[in-house]
Short mmCIF file of C-alpha atoms in Angstrom, two decimals:
data_model
loop_
_atom_site.label_atom_id
_atom_site.label_comp_id
_atom_site.label_asym_id
_atom_site.label_seq_id
_atom_site.Cartn_x
_atom_site.Cartn_y
_atom_site.Cartn_z
CA MET A 1 0.00 0.05 -0.05
CA GLN A 2 1.34 3.44 -0.97
CA GLN A 3 2.18 5.96 1.76
CA GLY A 4 -0.33 8.44 2.42
CA ARG A 5 -3.26 6.35 1.26
CA ALA A 6 -5.30 4.73 3.92
CA THR A 7 -7.73 2.92 1.75
CA MET A 8 -6.50 -0.32 0.49
CA ILE A 9 -7.14 -1.14 -3.29
CA VAL A 10 -7.26 -4.35 -5.31
CA ALA A 11 -3.59 -3.60 -6.60
CA ASP A 12 -2.29 -3.80 -3.09
CA ILE A 13 -3.01 -7.55 -2.73
CA MET A 14 -4.03 -9.01 -6.13
CA SER A 15 -2.08 -11.90 -7.43
CA ARG A 16 -0.05 -10.71 -10.49
CA GLU A 17 1.26 -14.22 -11.73
CA ILE A 18 -1.79 -15.26 -13.53
CA ILE A 19 -2.10 -18.83 -14.85
CA THR A 20 -4.52 -18.71 -18.03
CA VAL A 21 -5.93 -21.04 -20.63
CA SER A 22 -7.70 -20.26 -24.07
CA THR A 23 -10.96 -21.03 -25.31
CA THR A 24 -9.62 -23.68 -27.49
CA THR A 25 -7.61 -25.62 -24.50
CA SER A 26 -8.75 -28.92 -24.20
CA LEU A 27 -10.64 -29.72 -20.90
CA THR A 28 -8.26 -32.56 -19.98
CA GLU A 29 -5.34 -30.09 -20.28
CA ALA A 30 -7.15 -27.40 -18.23
CA ALA A 31 -8.26 -29.87 -15.53
CA ARG A 32 -4.95 -31.31 -15.11
CA LEU A 33 -3.21 -27.80 -14.98
CA MET A 34 -5.85 -26.90 -12.00
CA VAL A 35 -5.04 -29.94 -10.12
CA SER A 36 -1.33 -29.71 -10.64
CA ARG A 37 -1.39 -25.97 -9.59
CA HIS A 38 -3.94 -26.60 -6.77
CA ILE A 39 -6.21 -23.91 -8.11
CA SER A 40 -10.02 -24.12 -8.48
CA GLY A 41 -10.49 -21.65 -11.29
CA VAL A 42 -8.58 -20.27 -14.20
CA PRO A 43 -9.38 -17.18 -16.38
CA VAL A 44 -9.77 -17.98 -20.08
CA LEU A 45 -8.47 -15.70 -22.85
CA ASP A 46 -9.46 -15.48 -26.51
CA ASP A 47 -7.19 -15.26 -29.48
CA GLN A 48 -6.48 -11.59 -28.98
CA GLY A 49 -5.56 -12.02 -25.36
CA HIS A 50 -8.78 -10.63 -23.85
CA LEU A 51 -10.86 -12.12 -21.25
CA ALA A 52 -13.54 -14.45 -22.63
CA GLY A 53 -14.69 -16.27 -19.42
CA ILE A 54 -13.52 -18.26 -16.36
CA LEU A 55 -13.33 -21.97 -15.86
CA THR A 56 -14.08 -23.05 -12.43
CA GLU A 57 -14.48 -26.06 -10.59
CA GLY A 58 -18.30 -25.19 -10.62
CA ASP A 59 -18.32 -25.63 -14.32
CA LEU A 60 -17.17 -29.33 -13.99
CA LEU A 61 -19.64 -30.57 -11.58
CA ARG A 62 -21.93 -32.10 -14.15
CA ARG A 63 -19.86 -34.49 -16.35
CA PRO A 64 -20.99 -37.72 -18.15
CA GLU A 65 -17.41 -39.04 -17.34
CA LEU A 66 -18.32 -38.84 -13.62
CA GLY A 67 -22.07 -40.09 -13.97
CA THR A 68 -22.84 -36.67 -12.64
CA SER A 69 -24.34 -35.01 -15.66
CA GLY A 70 -27.91 -36.11 -14.31
CA ARG A 71 -31.29 -35.19 -16.16
CA GLN A 72 -33.71 -32.42 -15.80
CA ALA A 73 -37.12 -33.00 -14.28
CA GLY A 74 -39.84 -33.32 -16.76
CA TRP A 75 -41.44 -30.23 -15.85
CA LEU A 76 -38.06 -28.13 -16.20
CA LYS A 77 -37.62 -29.71 -19.84
CA GLY A 78 -41.08 -28.60 -20.52
CA LEU A 79 -40.20 -24.85 -19.84
CA ALA A 80 -36.93 -25.14 -21.54
CA THR A 81 -36.51 -24.05 -25.18
CA THR A 82 -34.57 -26.09 -27.78
CA ALA A 83 -31.68 -23.72 -27.58
CA ASP A 84 -31.60 -24.16 -23.69
CA LEU A 85 -31.45 -27.69 -24.01
CA ALA A 86 -28.77 -27.65 -26.54
CA SER A 87 -26.54 -25.04 -24.69
CA ALA A 88 -26.71 -27.46 -21.69
CA TYR A 89 -25.71 -30.42 -23.51
CA ALA A 90 -22.79 -28.48 -25.09
CA HIS A 91 -21.81 -27.25 -21.64
CA THR A 92 -21.94 -30.58 -20.07
CA ASN A 93 -20.35 -32.76 -22.91
CA SER A 94 -17.76 -30.59 -24.58
CA ARG A 95 -14.17 -31.27 -24.25
CA PHE A 96 -12.98 -27.71 -24.76
CA VAL A 97 -12.79 -24.81 -22.48
CA GLY A 98 -14.61 -22.25 -24.52
CA ASP A 99 -17.82 -24.40 -24.29
CA VAL A 100 -17.68 -25.22 -20.78
CA MET A 101 -16.43 -21.83 -19.07
CA THR A 102 -18.57 -19.33 -17.42
CA ARG A 103 -19.07 -16.48 -20.03
CA ASN A 104 -19.10 -12.83 -19.31
CA PRO A 105 -17.42 -12.85 -15.82
CA VAL A 106 -17.80 -10.04 -13.24
CA PHE A 107 -14.41 -8.10 -13.37
CA ILE A 108 -12.82 -5.46 -11.31
CA ARG A 109 -10.15 -2.59 -11.84
CA PRO A 110 -6.87 -2.26 -10.03
CA ASP A 111 -7.80 1.04 -8.43
CA MET A 112 -10.94 -0.52 -7.00
CA SER A 113 -11.24 -0.25 -3.28
CA LEU A 114 -10.64 -3.54 -1.50
CA THR A 115 -14.05 -3.01 0.46
CA ARG A 116 -16.16 -2.72 -3.09
CA ALA A 117 -14.26 -5.55 -4.44
CA THR A 118 -14.93 -7.74 -1.44
CA ALA A 119 -18.63 -6.72 -1.18
CA LEU A 120 -18.68 -7.74 -5.07
CA MET A 121 -17.26 -11.05 -4.40
CA ILE A 122 -19.69 -11.81 -1.62
CA SER A 123 -22.87 -10.55 -3.50
CA ARG A 124 -22.05 -12.53 -6.56
CA ARG A 125 -21.09 -15.51 -4.41
CA VAL A 126 -17.65 -15.88 -6.39
CA LYS A 127 -14.19 -17.01 -5.26
CA ARG A 128 -12.21 -15.04 -7.51
CA LEU A 129 -12.38 -11.79 -9.65
CA PRO A 130 -10.29 -11.22 -12.66
CA VAL A 131 -8.53 -7.68 -12.62
CA LEU A 132 -8.46 -5.89 -15.99
CA ARG A 133 -6.65 -2.65 -16.89
CA GLU A 134 -8.41 -1.21 -19.95
CA GLU A 135 -9.25 -4.70 -21.70
CA ARG A 136 -6.21 -6.61 -20.40
CA LEU A 137 -6.04 -9.07 -17.61
CA VAL A 138 -3.44 -7.67 -15.17
CA GLY A 139 -4.21 -9.80 -12.10
CA MET A 140 -6.43 -11.80 -10.09
CA LEU A 141 -8.26 -11.15 -6.61
CA THR A 142 -9.16 -14.33 -4.64
CA ARG A 143 -10.35 -15.43 -1.45
CA PHE A 144 -6.82 -16.73 -0.57
CA ASP A 145 -5.41 -13.23 -1.54
CA LEU A 146 -7.74 -11.65 1.08
CA LEU A 147 -6.76 -14.27 3.74
CA THR A 148 -2.82 -13.61 3.02
CA ALA A 149 -3.41 -9.96 3.52
CA LEU A 150 -5.49 -10.50 6.64
CA SER A 151 -2.81 -12.87 8.15
CA ALA A 152 -0.11 -9.95 7.52
CA ARG A 153 -2.08 -7.50 9.37
CA LEU A 154 -3.71 -9.25 12.37
CA PRO A 155 -1.77 -8.27 15.64
CA ASP A 156 0.09 -10.75 17.69
CA HIS A 157 -0.83 -8.82 20.67
CA ASN A 158 -2.31 -5.53 21.73
CA GLY A 159 0.84 -3.86 23.14
CA ASP A 160 0.93 -1.80 26.19
CA ALA A 161 -1.20 1.14 27.66
CA PRO A 162 -2.01 2.57 31.08
CA ASP A 163 -5.22 1.55 32.51
CA ASP A 164 -6.66 5.00 32.44
CA GLU A 165 -5.96 5.04 28.56
CA ILE A 166 -7.52 1.59 28.28
CA SER A 167 -10.66 2.74 30.15
CA ALA A 168 -11.11 5.83 28.01
CA ALA A 169 -10.48 3.99 24.88
CA ILE A 170 -13.21 1.39 25.90
CA ALA A 171 -15.55 4.30 26.63
CA ALA A 172 -14.82 5.77 23.20
CA ALA A 173 -15.42 2.71 21.36
CA LEU A 174 -18.71 2.04 23.13
CA ALA A 175 -19.93 5.33 22.22
CA SER A 176 -19.21 4.81 18.60
CA GLN A 177 -21.13 1.55 18.49
CA PRO A 178 -25.08 1.47 17.85
CA TRP A 179 -25.58 -1.90 19.52
CA ALA A 180 -23.65 -1.01 22.61
CA PRO A 181 -25.93 -0.44 25.73
CA GLU A 182 -25.98 3.06 27.20
CA THR A 183 -26.48 1.63 30.86
CA GLY A 184 -26.27 -1.22 32.93
CA VAL A 185 -22.64 -2.28 31.88
CA ARG A 186 -19.61 -1.64 33.87
CA TYR A 187 -15.89 -2.39 33.16
CA ILE A 188 -13.00 -2.38 35.61
CA VAL A 189 -9.57 -2.10 34.33
CA GLN A 190 -6.51 -3.29 36.48
CA SER A 191 -3.16 -4.02 35.17
CA GLY A 192 -4.34 -4.59 31.57
CA CYS A 193 -7.04 -6.96 32.75
CA VAL A 194 -10.83 -5.82 31.93
CA ARG A 195 -13.77 -7.12 34.20
CA LEU A 196 -17.17 -6.71 32.49
CA GLU A 197 -19.95 -6.48 34.83
CA GLY A 198 -23.70 -5.66 34.68
CA GLU A 199 -26.49 -6.84 32.65
CA VAL A 200 -27.30 -7.27 28.94
CA PHE A 201 -30.22 -8.61 26.96
CA SER A 202 -28.67 -10.87 24.52
CA THR A 203 -25.74 -13.42 24.26
CA ALA A 204 -24.83 -11.39 20.98
CA GLU A 205 -24.24 -8.28 23.13
CA ALA A 206 -22.27 -9.97 25.70
CA ARG A 207 -20.07 -11.47 23.12
CA ALA A 208 -19.70 -7.96 21.27
CA LEU A 209 -18.40 -6.31 24.35
CA ARG A 210 -16.04 -9.14 25.20
CA VAL A 211 -14.60 -8.60 21.62
CA LEU A 212 -14.54 -4.72 21.84
CA ALA A 213 -12.62 -5.01 25.10
CA GLN A 214 -10.15 -7.61 23.67
CA ASN A 215 -9.43 -5.39 20.81
CA THR A 216 -8.47 -2.40 22.84
CA GLN A 217 -4.88 -1.29 22.80
CA GLY A 218 -3.15 -2.43 26.04
CA VAL A 219 -5.84 -5.16 26.97
CA LYS A 220 -4.01 -8.42 28.19
CA ARG A 221 -7.32 -10.27 29.38
CA VAL A 222 -11.01 -10.00 29.44
CA VAL A 223 -13.20 -11.58 32.35
CA SER A 224 -16.86 -11.28 31.63
CA ALA A 225 -19.20 -11.21 34.56
CA LEU A 226 -22.08 -10.17 32.57
CA ARG A 227 -25.69 -11.42 33.42
CA ILE A 228 -27.71 -12.10 30.33
CA ASN A 229 -31.31 -11.48 30.83
CA GLU A 230 -32.81 -12.54 27.40
CA PRO A 231 -36.56 -11.92 27.22
CA SER A 232 -38.43 -15.18 27.71
CA ARG A 233 -40.28 -16.66 24.99
CA ALA A 234 -42.30 -19.01 27.14
CA HIS A 235 -45.34 -16.88 26.91
CA GLU A 236 -45.41 -16.46 23.12
CA PRO A 237 -48.43 -17.67 21.27
CA HIS A 238 -48.04 -21.01 19.57
CA ASP A 239 -49.40 -22.19 16.34
CA GLN A 240 -52.11 -24.94 16.83
#
């Protein structure tokens, strides 16, 4: 990440060494490449070197070689057009990447914020996103890239801080959280150890308070003595 820029972007963590195949690559070659490189997906380029699609493990789930191609239910066949059935046959039975790959894949740009790229990955339920600069593939952002970046940034410990600074930091953090209870919760800080006392109304609140305290600079240990007073559901009406 460049100095002076607080927001991480895709280019900060994307993989730049890209393994690709072409639309005319045989499925045998592509599958063996994925197995040997321990990757679950690979971008597919056309004759001009432009991104044409992505071949993923999901594209290979239904194959006659495995006996997993299956058959559509009768009512689905009734709704499908001839073109739909023909397309499904080609996708399931072809031996070339161009017929089996996922077309029109979602892509991102190198200068996109990591927040936006991750949200896109989650909303589209994909494990990888090709990164394009103009029309050229320049990288891939994968879930493993995110894990690698996270592991490098997770702190080994919280460092040191005086008890009064810890107490002030916890107070400020609580004030910034919409879920934090305004009353009924106390925290006692002694030699870096935080003791949480009082009453909350859900296990989720208790867990969040513990996490907030654990993440505070200088905290060595958190002891929770919180009482959880969840509203009883015993008197809720039941369906007969």
